[in-house]
Amino acid sequence: AEQAGKLFQAFVQADSSTTRRFGGTGLGLAISARLVAMMGGEIWLDSAVGRGTTFHFIVRLGLGACRLGGGPGGGGPGAGDPDARLEALAGRHALVVDDNANARQLLVAQLDALGVAARAADGGEAALAELRRASDLGEPYPLVLMDWKMPGLDGMAATRAIRADPGIGGTPVIIMLTAHGREQAMGGREANALLDGVLLKPVTPQLLAATLARALSGAPEPLARRRAAG
């Protein structure tokens, strides 16, 4: 308790001995306090010896408008009403292809939040089977989110097979998922010809919405597919 009032001062630590377990400059809390004060708020702590410390702060913030602009490397959907773009996604359905169960579940949940009904496949072969099944029922998938690195039939091999399979209707928009870098996944003429876009993992809801809205609207994306008419 006797140290609590000093902790938000610069270069001050509760334990200033040379044998303390944890280092640091003593600036973090001072900077935090300054930022909170600039936003018209307050910061404080609750602490008990042997149990730990909990820091709290309150600031008053305004409500911001929802923007679908992408982050670094992702770009945004460009001009237009973000709400209208989100509404354009509603009622769509998609196939998520990823060998990682957690990644599949996360993407399906994110798509569901956007109003996109999604099903999942755990690999390239399973994706081809599901796309054929849907086409046979007259309900082809307009959108496929395809992981790049998968055992067996990887993302590019599966994409080639989809584009070449006459039993898969609808010419789905295919977006590659990768944790290896945009340039690696979209490098080369083949990728530019076969893919409609790239999403870098981890996929954020904002970037997912922006990328889908752009791809499904047919708007061009850097490094995306350039199909010649005819």
PDB file of C-alpha atoms in Angstrom:
ATOM      1  CA  ALA A   1       0.000   0.000   0.000  1.00  0.00           C
ATOM      2  CA  GLU A   2       2.822   2.402   0.745  1.00  0.00           C
ATOM      3  CA  GLN A   3       4.175   1.960  -2.807  1.00  0.00           C
ATOM      4  CA  ALA A   4       0.877   2.275  -4.666  1.00  0.00           C
ATOM      5  CA  GLY A   5       0.856   6.058  -4.833  1.00  0.00           C
ATOM      6  CA  LYS A   6       4.335   6.191  -6.369  1.00  0.00           C
ATOM      7  CA  LEU A   7       3.988   3.586  -9.104  1.00  0.00           C
ATOM      8  CA  PHE A   8       2.583   5.981 -11.698  1.00  0.00           C
ATOM      9  CA  GLN A   9       5.641   8.236 -11.436  1.00  0.00           C
ATOM     10  CA  ALA A  10       8.384   7.891 -14.028  1.00  0.00           C
ATOM     11  CA  PHE A  11      11.371   5.675 -13.185  1.00  0.00           C
ATOM     12  CA  VAL A  12       9.777   4.400  -9.980  1.00  0.00           C
ATOM     13  CA  GLN A  13       9.419   0.714  -9.087  1.00  0.00           C
ATOM     14  CA  ALA A  14       7.913  -0.928  -6.023  1.00  0.00           C
ATOM     15  CA  ASP A  15      11.086  -2.962  -5.579  1.00  0.00           C
ATOM     16  CA  SER A  16      14.225  -0.943  -6.253  1.00  0.00           C
ATOM     17  CA  SER A  17      16.655  -3.510  -4.893  1.00  0.00           C
ATOM     18  CA  THR A  18      19.322  -5.089  -7.069  1.00  0.00           C
ATOM     19  CA  THR A  19      17.913  -8.548  -6.311  1.00  0.00           C
ATOM     20  CA  ARG A  20      14.431  -7.980  -7.714  1.00  0.00           C
ATOM     21  CA  ARG A  21      13.131 -10.753  -9.981  1.00  0.00           C
ATOM     22  CA  PHE A  22      11.704  -8.577 -12.736  1.00  0.00           C
ATOM     23  CA  GLY A  23      13.354  -5.712 -14.586  1.00  0.00           C
ATOM     24  CA  GLY A  24      11.950  -2.743 -16.435  1.00  0.00           C
ATOM     25  CA  THR A  25      12.536   0.996 -16.538  1.00  0.00           C
ATOM     26  CA  GLY A  26       9.563   2.112 -14.453  1.00  0.00           C
ATOM     27  CA  LEU A  27       8.098   4.041 -17.394  1.00  0.00           C
ATOM     28  CA  GLY A  28       5.197   1.801 -18.444  1.00  0.00           C
ATOM     29  CA  LEU A  29       2.741   2.895 -15.775  1.00  0.00           C
ATOM     30  CA  ALA A  30       3.762   6.538 -16.089  1.00  0.00           C
ATOM     31  CA  ILE A  31       3.044   6.442 -19.825  1.00  0.00           C
ATOM     32  CA  SER A  32      -0.255   4.634 -19.220  1.00  0.00           C
ATOM     33  CA  ALA A  33      -1.286   7.243 -16.657  1.00  0.00           C
ATOM     34  CA  ARG A  34      -0.420  10.073 -19.048  1.00  0.00           C
ATOM     35  CA  LEU A  35      -2.451   8.516 -21.880  1.00  0.00           C
ATOM     36  CA  VAL A  36      -5.447   7.919 -19.643  1.00  0.00           C
ATOM     37  CA  ALA A  37      -5.266  11.494 -18.358  1.00  0.00           C
ATOM     38  CA  MET A  38      -5.131  12.855 -21.923  1.00  0.00           C
ATOM     39  CA  MET A  39      -8.389  11.000 -22.594  1.00  0.00           C
ATOM     40  CA  GLY A  40     -10.014  12.520 -19.535  1.00  0.00           C
ATOM     41  CA  GLY A  41      -9.986   9.316 -17.513  1.00  0.00           C
ATOM     42  CA  GLU A  42      -8.444   7.846 -14.414  1.00  0.00           C
ATOM     43  CA  ILE A  43      -6.291   4.846 -13.571  1.00  0.00           C
ATOM     44  CA  TRP A  44      -5.813   3.007 -10.293  1.00  0.00           C
ATOM     45  CA  LEU A  45      -4.770  -0.348  -8.856  1.00  0.00           C
ATOM     46  CA  ASP A  46      -5.773  -2.995  -6.334  1.00  0.00           C
ATOM     47  CA  SER A  47      -2.897  -4.944  -4.834  1.00  0.00           C
ATOM     48  CA  ALA A  48      -2.250  -7.534  -2.146  1.00  0.00           C
ATOM     49  CA  VAL A  49       1.117  -8.963  -1.131  1.00  0.00           C
ATOM     50  CA  GLY A  50       1.464 -12.520  -2.354  1.00  0.00           C
ATOM     51  CA  ARG A  51      -1.683 -12.339  -4.478  1.00  0.00           C
ATOM     52  CA  GLY A  52      -0.853  -9.844  -7.211  1.00  0.00           C
ATOM     53  CA  THR A  53      -2.050  -6.559  -8.608  1.00  0.00           C
ATOM     54  CA  THR A  54      -4.967  -5.571 -10.808  1.00  0.00           C
ATOM     55  CA  PHE A  55      -4.851  -2.275 -12.705  1.00  0.00           C
ATOM     56  CA  HIS A  56      -8.049  -0.505 -13.768  1.00  0.00           C
ATOM     57  CA  PHE A  57      -8.733   2.493 -15.950  1.00  0.00           C
ATOM     58  CA  ILE A  58     -11.766   4.355 -17.223  1.00  0.00           C
ATOM     59  CA  VAL A  59     -11.895   6.653 -20.234  1.00  0.00           C
ATOM     60  CA  ARG A  60     -14.817   8.223 -22.039  1.00  0.00           C
ATOM     61  CA  LEU A  61     -14.848   7.457 -25.770  1.00  0.00           C
ATOM     62  CA  GLY A  62     -17.178   8.336 -28.602  1.00  0.00           C
ATOM     63  CA  LEU A  63     -18.806   5.824 -30.908  1.00  0.00           C
ATOM     64  CA  GLY A  64     -16.882   5.399 -34.134  1.00  0.00           C
ATOM     65  CA  ALA A  65     -18.286   4.499 -37.532  1.00  0.00           C
ATOM     66  CA  CYS A  66     -17.688   0.952 -38.755  1.00  0.00           C
ATOM     67  CA  ARG A  67     -15.049   0.897 -41.472  1.00  0.00           C
ATOM     68  CA  LEU A  68     -14.130  -2.031 -43.642  1.00  0.00           C
ATOM     69  CA  GLY A  69     -10.778  -0.671 -44.741  1.00  0.00           C
ATOM     70  CA  GLY A  70      -8.061  -3.295 -44.545  1.00  0.00           C
ATOM     71  CA  GLY A  71      -4.802  -3.162 -42.651  1.00  0.00           C
ATOM     72  CA  PRO A  72      -1.244  -3.475 -43.903  1.00  0.00           C
ATOM     73  CA  GLY A  73      -1.008  -5.736 -46.900  1.00  0.00           C
ATOM     74  CA  GLY A  74      -4.769  -6.215 -47.072  1.00  0.00           C
ATOM     75  CA  GLY A  75      -6.142  -3.076 -48.634  1.00  0.00           C
ATOM     76  CA  GLY A  76      -9.781  -2.115 -48.300  1.00  0.00           C
ATOM     77  CA  PRO A  77     -12.903  -2.373 -50.355  1.00  0.00           C
ATOM     78  CA  GLY A  78     -12.502   1.211 -51.510  1.00  0.00           C
ATOM     79  CA  ALA A  79     -15.241   3.783 -51.622  1.00  0.00           C
ATOM     80  CA  GLY A  80     -18.787   2.868 -50.751  1.00  0.00           C
ATOM     81  CA  ASP A  81     -21.102   2.387 -47.831  1.00  0.00           C
ATOM     82  CA  PRO A  82     -19.647  -0.184 -45.410  1.00  0.00           C
ATOM     83  CA  ASP A  83     -23.109  -1.168 -44.212  1.00  0.00           C
ATOM     84  CA  ALA A  84     -24.216  -1.807 -47.780  1.00  0.00           C
ATOM     85  CA  ARG A  85     -21.170  -3.973 -48.372  1.00  0.00           C
ATOM     86  CA  LEU A  86     -21.943  -6.026 -45.278  1.00  0.00           C
ATOM     87  CA  GLU A  87     -25.538  -6.396 -46.381  1.00  0.00           C
ATOM     88  CA  ALA A  88     -24.307  -7.677 -49.731  1.00  0.00           C
ATOM     89  CA  LEU A  89     -22.672 -10.598 -47.932  1.00  0.00           C
ATOM     90  CA  ALA A  90     -25.858 -11.670 -46.192  1.00  0.00           C
ATOM     91  CA  GLY A  91     -27.433 -14.813 -47.617  1.00  0.00           C
ATOM     92  CA  ARG A  92     -24.247 -15.991 -49.302  1.00  0.00           C
ATOM     93  CA  HIS A  93     -22.774 -19.384 -48.565  1.00  0.00           C
ATOM     94  CA  ALA A  94     -19.157 -20.451 -48.498  1.00  0.00           C
ATOM     95  CA  LEU A  95     -16.881 -23.437 -48.106  1.00  0.00           C
ATOM     96  CA  VAL A  96     -13.940 -23.182 -45.688  1.00  0.00           C
ATOM     97  CA  VAL A  97     -11.081 -25.565 -46.458  1.00  0.00           C
ATOM     98  CA  ASP A  98      -8.391 -26.002 -43.811  1.00  0.00           C
ATOM     99  CA  ASP A  99      -6.692 -29.020 -42.247  1.00  0.00           C
ATOM    100  CA  ASN A 100      -6.546 -27.231 -38.875  1.00  0.00           C
ATOM    101  CA  ALA A 101      -9.775 -27.766 -36.918  1.00  0.00           C
ATOM    102  CA  ASN A 102      -9.399 -24.591 -34.840  1.00  0.00           C
ATOM    103  CA  ALA A 103      -8.820 -22.469 -37.935  1.00  0.00           C
ATOM    104  CA  ARG A 104     -11.880 -23.976 -39.615  1.00  0.00           C
ATOM    105  CA  GLN A 105     -14.110 -23.318 -36.629  1.00  0.00           C
ATOM    106  CA  LEU A 106     -12.900 -19.734 -36.260  1.00  0.00           C
ATOM    107  CA  LEU A 107     -13.505 -18.877 -39.914  1.00  0.00           C
ATOM    108  CA  VAL A 108     -16.923 -20.509 -39.925  1.00  0.00           C
ATOM    109  CA  ALA A 109     -17.858 -18.450 -36.853  1.00  0.00           C
ATOM    110  CA  GLN A 110     -16.563 -15.230 -38.434  1.00  0.00           C
ATOM    111  CA  LEU A 111     -18.484 -15.910 -41.635  1.00  0.00           C
ATOM    112  CA  ASP A 112     -21.632 -16.696 -39.659  1.00  0.00           C
ATOM    113  CA  ALA A 113     -21.310 -13.313 -37.922  1.00  0.00           C
ATOM    114  CA  LEU A 114     -21.292 -11.683 -41.380  1.00  0.00           C
ATOM    115  CA  GLY A 115     -24.442 -13.534 -42.398  1.00  0.00           C
ATOM    116  CA  VAL A 116     -22.568 -15.979 -44.633  1.00  0.00           C
ATOM    117  CA  ALA A 117     -23.622 -19.610 -44.173  1.00  0.00           C
ATOM    118  CA  ALA A 118     -20.438 -21.676 -44.154  1.00  0.00           C
ATOM    119  CA  ARG A 119     -19.555 -25.336 -44.246  1.00  0.00           C
ATOM    120  CA  ALA A 120     -16.083 -26.747 -43.707  1.00  0.00           C
ATOM    121  CA  ALA A 121     -13.834 -29.332 -45.309  1.00  0.00           C
ATOM    122  CA  ASP A 122     -10.644 -30.668 -43.743  1.00  0.00           C
ATOM    123  CA  GLY A 123      -8.604 -30.890 -46.943  1.00  0.00           C
ATOM    124  CA  GLY A 124      -8.457 -30.571 -50.707  1.00  0.00           C
ATOM    125  CA  GLU A 125     -10.059 -33.909 -51.532  1.00  0.00           C
ATOM    126  CA  ALA A 126     -12.930 -33.298 -49.126  1.00  0.00           C
ATOM    127  CA  ALA A 127     -13.422 -29.846 -50.647  1.00  0.00           C
ATOM    128  CA  LEU A 128     -13.701 -31.231 -54.162  1.00  0.00           C
ATOM    129  CA  ALA A 129     -16.264 -33.797 -53.020  1.00  0.00           C
ATOM    130  CA  GLU A 130     -18.360 -31.148 -51.251  1.00  0.00           C
ATOM    131  CA  LEU A 131     -18.233 -28.765 -54.216  1.00  0.00           C
ATOM    132  CA  ARG A 132     -19.356 -31.543 -56.579  1.00  0.00           C
ATOM    133  CA  ARG A 133     -22.163 -32.536 -54.199  1.00  0.00           C
ATOM    134  CA  ALA A 134     -23.427 -28.971 -53.971  1.00  0.00           C
ATOM    135  CA  SER A 135     -23.296 -28.521 -57.730  1.00  0.00           C
ATOM    136  CA  ASP A 136     -25.236 -31.762 -58.276  1.00  0.00           C
ATOM    137  CA  LEU A 137     -27.959 -30.362 -55.983  1.00  0.00           C
ATOM    138  CA  GLY A 138     -28.053 -27.158 -58.009  1.00  0.00           C
ATOM    139  CA  GLU A 139     -26.627 -25.129 -55.115  1.00  0.00           C
ATOM    140  CA  PRO A 140     -23.020 -24.414 -56.109  1.00  0.00           C
ATOM    141  CA  TYR A 141     -20.802 -22.531 -53.684  1.00  0.00           C
ATOM    142  CA  PRO A 142     -20.088 -18.962 -54.823  1.00  0.00           C
ATOM    143  CA  LEU A 143     -17.162 -18.656 -52.423  1.00  0.00           C
ATOM    144  CA  VAL A 144     -14.297 -20.884 -51.252  1.00  0.00           C
ATOM    145  CA  LEU A 145     -11.745 -19.978 -48.584  1.00  0.00           C
ATOM    146  CA  MET A 146      -8.814 -22.292 -49.250  1.00  0.00           C
ATOM    147  CA  ASP A 147      -5.825 -22.874 -46.989  1.00  0.00           C
ATOM    148  CA  TRP A 148      -2.556 -22.874 -48.897  1.00  0.00           C
ATOM    149  CA  LYS A 149      -0.419 -25.362 -46.965  1.00  0.00           C
ATOM    150  CA  MET A 150      -2.256 -28.651 -46.407  1.00  0.00           C
ATOM    151  CA  PRO A 151      -1.141 -32.297 -46.471  1.00  0.00           C
ATOM    152  CA  GLY A 152      -2.139 -34.297 -49.502  1.00  0.00           C
ATOM    153  CA  LEU A 153      -3.888 -32.019 -51.970  1.00  0.00           C
ATOM    154  CA  ASP A 154      -2.643 -28.553 -51.009  1.00  0.00           C
ATOM    155  CA  GLY A 155      -4.408 -25.274 -51.689  1.00  0.00           C
ATOM    156  CA  MET A 156      -3.009 -24.590 -55.145  1.00  0.00           C
ATOM    157  CA  ALA A 157      -3.485 -28.188 -56.305  1.00  0.00           C
ATOM    158  CA  ALA A 158      -7.073 -28.141 -55.058  1.00  0.00           C
ATOM    159  CA  THR A 159      -7.692 -24.812 -56.788  1.00  0.00           C
ATOM    160  CA  ARG A 160      -6.385 -26.197 -60.080  1.00  0.00           C
ATOM    161  CA  ALA A 161      -8.697 -29.174 -59.735  1.00  0.00           C
ATOM    162  CA  ILE A 162     -11.695 -26.942 -58.965  1.00  0.00           C
ATOM    163  CA  ARG A 163     -11.087 -24.733 -61.979  1.00  0.00           C
ATOM    164  CA  ALA A 164     -10.654 -27.754 -64.254  1.00  0.00           C
ATOM    165  CA  ASP A 165     -13.602 -29.824 -62.980  1.00  0.00           C
ATOM    166  CA  PRO A 166     -16.678 -29.550 -65.229  1.00  0.00           C
ATOM    167  CA  GLY A 167     -18.764 -31.054 -62.435  1.00  0.00           C
ATOM    168  CA  ILE A 168     -18.221 -28.005 -60.228  1.00  0.00           C
ATOM    169  CA  GLY A 169     -20.545 -25.241 -61.304  1.00  0.00           C
ATOM    170  CA  GLY A 170     -20.775 -21.598 -60.507  1.00  0.00           C
ATOM    171  CA  THR A 171     -17.098 -20.685 -61.055  1.00  0.00           C
ATOM    172  CA  PRO A 172     -16.583 -19.983 -57.358  1.00  0.00           C
ATOM    173  CA  VAL A 173     -14.564 -17.070 -56.057  1.00  0.00           C
ATOM    174  CA  ILE A 174     -11.503 -18.639 -54.419  1.00  0.00           C
ATOM    175  CA  ILE A 175      -9.537 -16.794 -51.755  1.00  0.00           C
ATOM    176  CA  MET A 176      -6.297 -18.303 -50.501  1.00  0.00           C
ATOM    177  CA  LEU A 177      -5.539 -18.399 -46.780  1.00  0.00           C
ATOM    178  CA  THR A 178      -1.894 -18.280 -45.817  1.00  0.00           C
ATOM    179  CA  ALA A 179       0.409 -17.594 -42.910  1.00  0.00           C
ATOM    180  CA  HIS A 180       3.447 -17.552 -45.207  1.00  0.00           C
ATOM    181  CA  GLY A 181       3.095 -14.153 -46.844  1.00  0.00           C
ATOM    182  CA  ARG A 182       0.993 -12.650 -49.581  1.00  0.00           C
ATOM    183  CA  GLU A 183       3.733 -12.552 -52.198  1.00  0.00           C
ATOM    184  CA  GLN A 184       4.566 -16.231 -51.704  1.00  0.00           C
ATOM    185  CA  ALA A 185       0.962 -17.343 -52.047  1.00  0.00           C
ATOM    186  CA  MET A 186       0.121 -15.118 -55.023  1.00  0.00           C
ATOM    187  CA  GLY A 187       3.474 -15.146 -56.768  1.00  0.00           C
ATOM    188  CA  GLY A 188       3.515 -16.329 -60.364  1.00  0.00           C
ATOM    189  CA  ARG A 189       1.149 -16.191 -63.275  1.00  0.00           C
ATOM    190  CA  GLU A 190      -0.729 -19.346 -62.346  1.00  0.00           C
ATOM    191  CA  ALA A 191      -1.798 -18.023 -58.955  1.00  0.00           C
ATOM    192  CA  ASN A 192      -2.874 -14.716 -60.515  1.00  0.00           C
ATOM    193  CA  ALA A 193      -4.955 -16.616 -63.053  1.00  0.00           C
ATOM    194  CA  LEU A 194      -6.609 -18.994 -60.591  1.00  0.00           C
ATOM    195  CA  LEU A 195      -7.143 -16.978 -57.413  1.00  0.00           C
ATOM    196  CA  ASP A 196      -9.375 -14.038 -56.570  1.00  0.00           C
ATOM    197  CA  GLY A 197      -7.488 -12.871 -53.499  1.00  0.00           C
ATOM    198  CA  VAL A 198      -5.437 -13.707 -50.445  1.00  0.00           C
ATOM    199  CA  LEU A 199      -6.136 -13.490 -46.723  1.00  0.00           C
ATOM    200  CA  LEU A 200      -3.208 -13.506 -44.333  1.00  0.00           C
ATOM    201  CA  LYS A 201      -3.550 -15.491 -41.125  1.00  0.00           C
ATOM    202  CA  PRO A 202      -4.551 -14.706 -38.463  1.00  0.00           C
ATOM    203  CA  VAL A 203      -7.678 -13.452 -40.220  1.00  0.00           C
ATOM    204  CA  THR A 204      -9.384 -10.504 -38.539  1.00  0.00           C
ATOM    205  CA  PRO A 205     -13.155  -9.988 -38.899  1.00  0.00           C
ATOM    206  CA  GLN A 206     -12.625  -6.557 -40.481  1.00  0.00           C
ATOM    207  CA  LEU A 207     -10.209  -7.787 -43.107  1.00  0.00           C
ATOM    208  CA  LEU A 208     -12.363 -10.832 -43.825  1.00  0.00           C
ATOM    209  CA  ALA A 209     -15.414  -8.634 -44.437  1.00  0.00           C
ATOM    210  CA  ALA A 210     -13.478  -6.229 -46.646  1.00  0.00           C
ATOM    211  CA  THR A 211     -11.872  -8.961 -48.722  1.00  0.00           C
ATOM    212  CA  LEU A 212     -15.133 -10.842 -49.248  1.00  0.00           C
ATOM    213  CA  ALA A 213     -17.093  -7.725 -50.160  1.00  0.00           C
ATOM    214  CA  ARG A 214     -14.473  -6.762 -52.726  1.00  0.00           C
ATOM    215  CA  ALA A 215     -14.073 -10.234 -54.213  1.00  0.00           C
ATOM    216  CA  LEU A 216     -17.784 -10.971 -54.473  1.00  0.00           C
ATOM    217  CA  SER A 217     -18.440  -7.585 -56.059  1.00  0.00           C
ATOM    218  CA  GLY A 218     -15.867  -8.310 -58.750  1.00  0.00           C
ATOM    219  CA  ALA A 219     -13.687  -5.360 -57.780  1.00  0.00           C
ATOM    220  CA  PRO A 220     -10.014  -5.899 -58.679  1.00  0.00           C
ATOM    221  CA  GLU A 221      -7.474  -6.673 -55.983  1.00  0.00           C
ATOM    222  CA  PRO A 222      -3.716  -6.236 -56.249  1.00  0.00           C
ATOM    223  CA  LEU A 223      -2.187  -9.508 -57.397  1.00  0.00           C
ATOM    224  CA  ALA A 224      -5.655 -10.997 -57.886  1.00  0.00           C
ATOM    225  CA  ARG A 225      -6.902 -12.956 -60.840  1.00  0.00           C
ATOM    226  CA  ARG A 226      -6.993 -11.108 -64.154  1.00  0.00           C
ATOM    227  CA  ARG A 227      -9.261 -13.109 -66.436  1.00  0.00           C
ATOM    228  CA  ALA A 228      -9.442 -11.966 -70.022  1.00  0.00           C
ATOM    229  CA  ALA A 229     -12.897 -11.730 -71.537  1.00  0.00           C
ATOM    230  CA  GLY A 230     -13.676 -14.608 -73.861  1.00  0.00           C
TER     231      GLY A 230
END
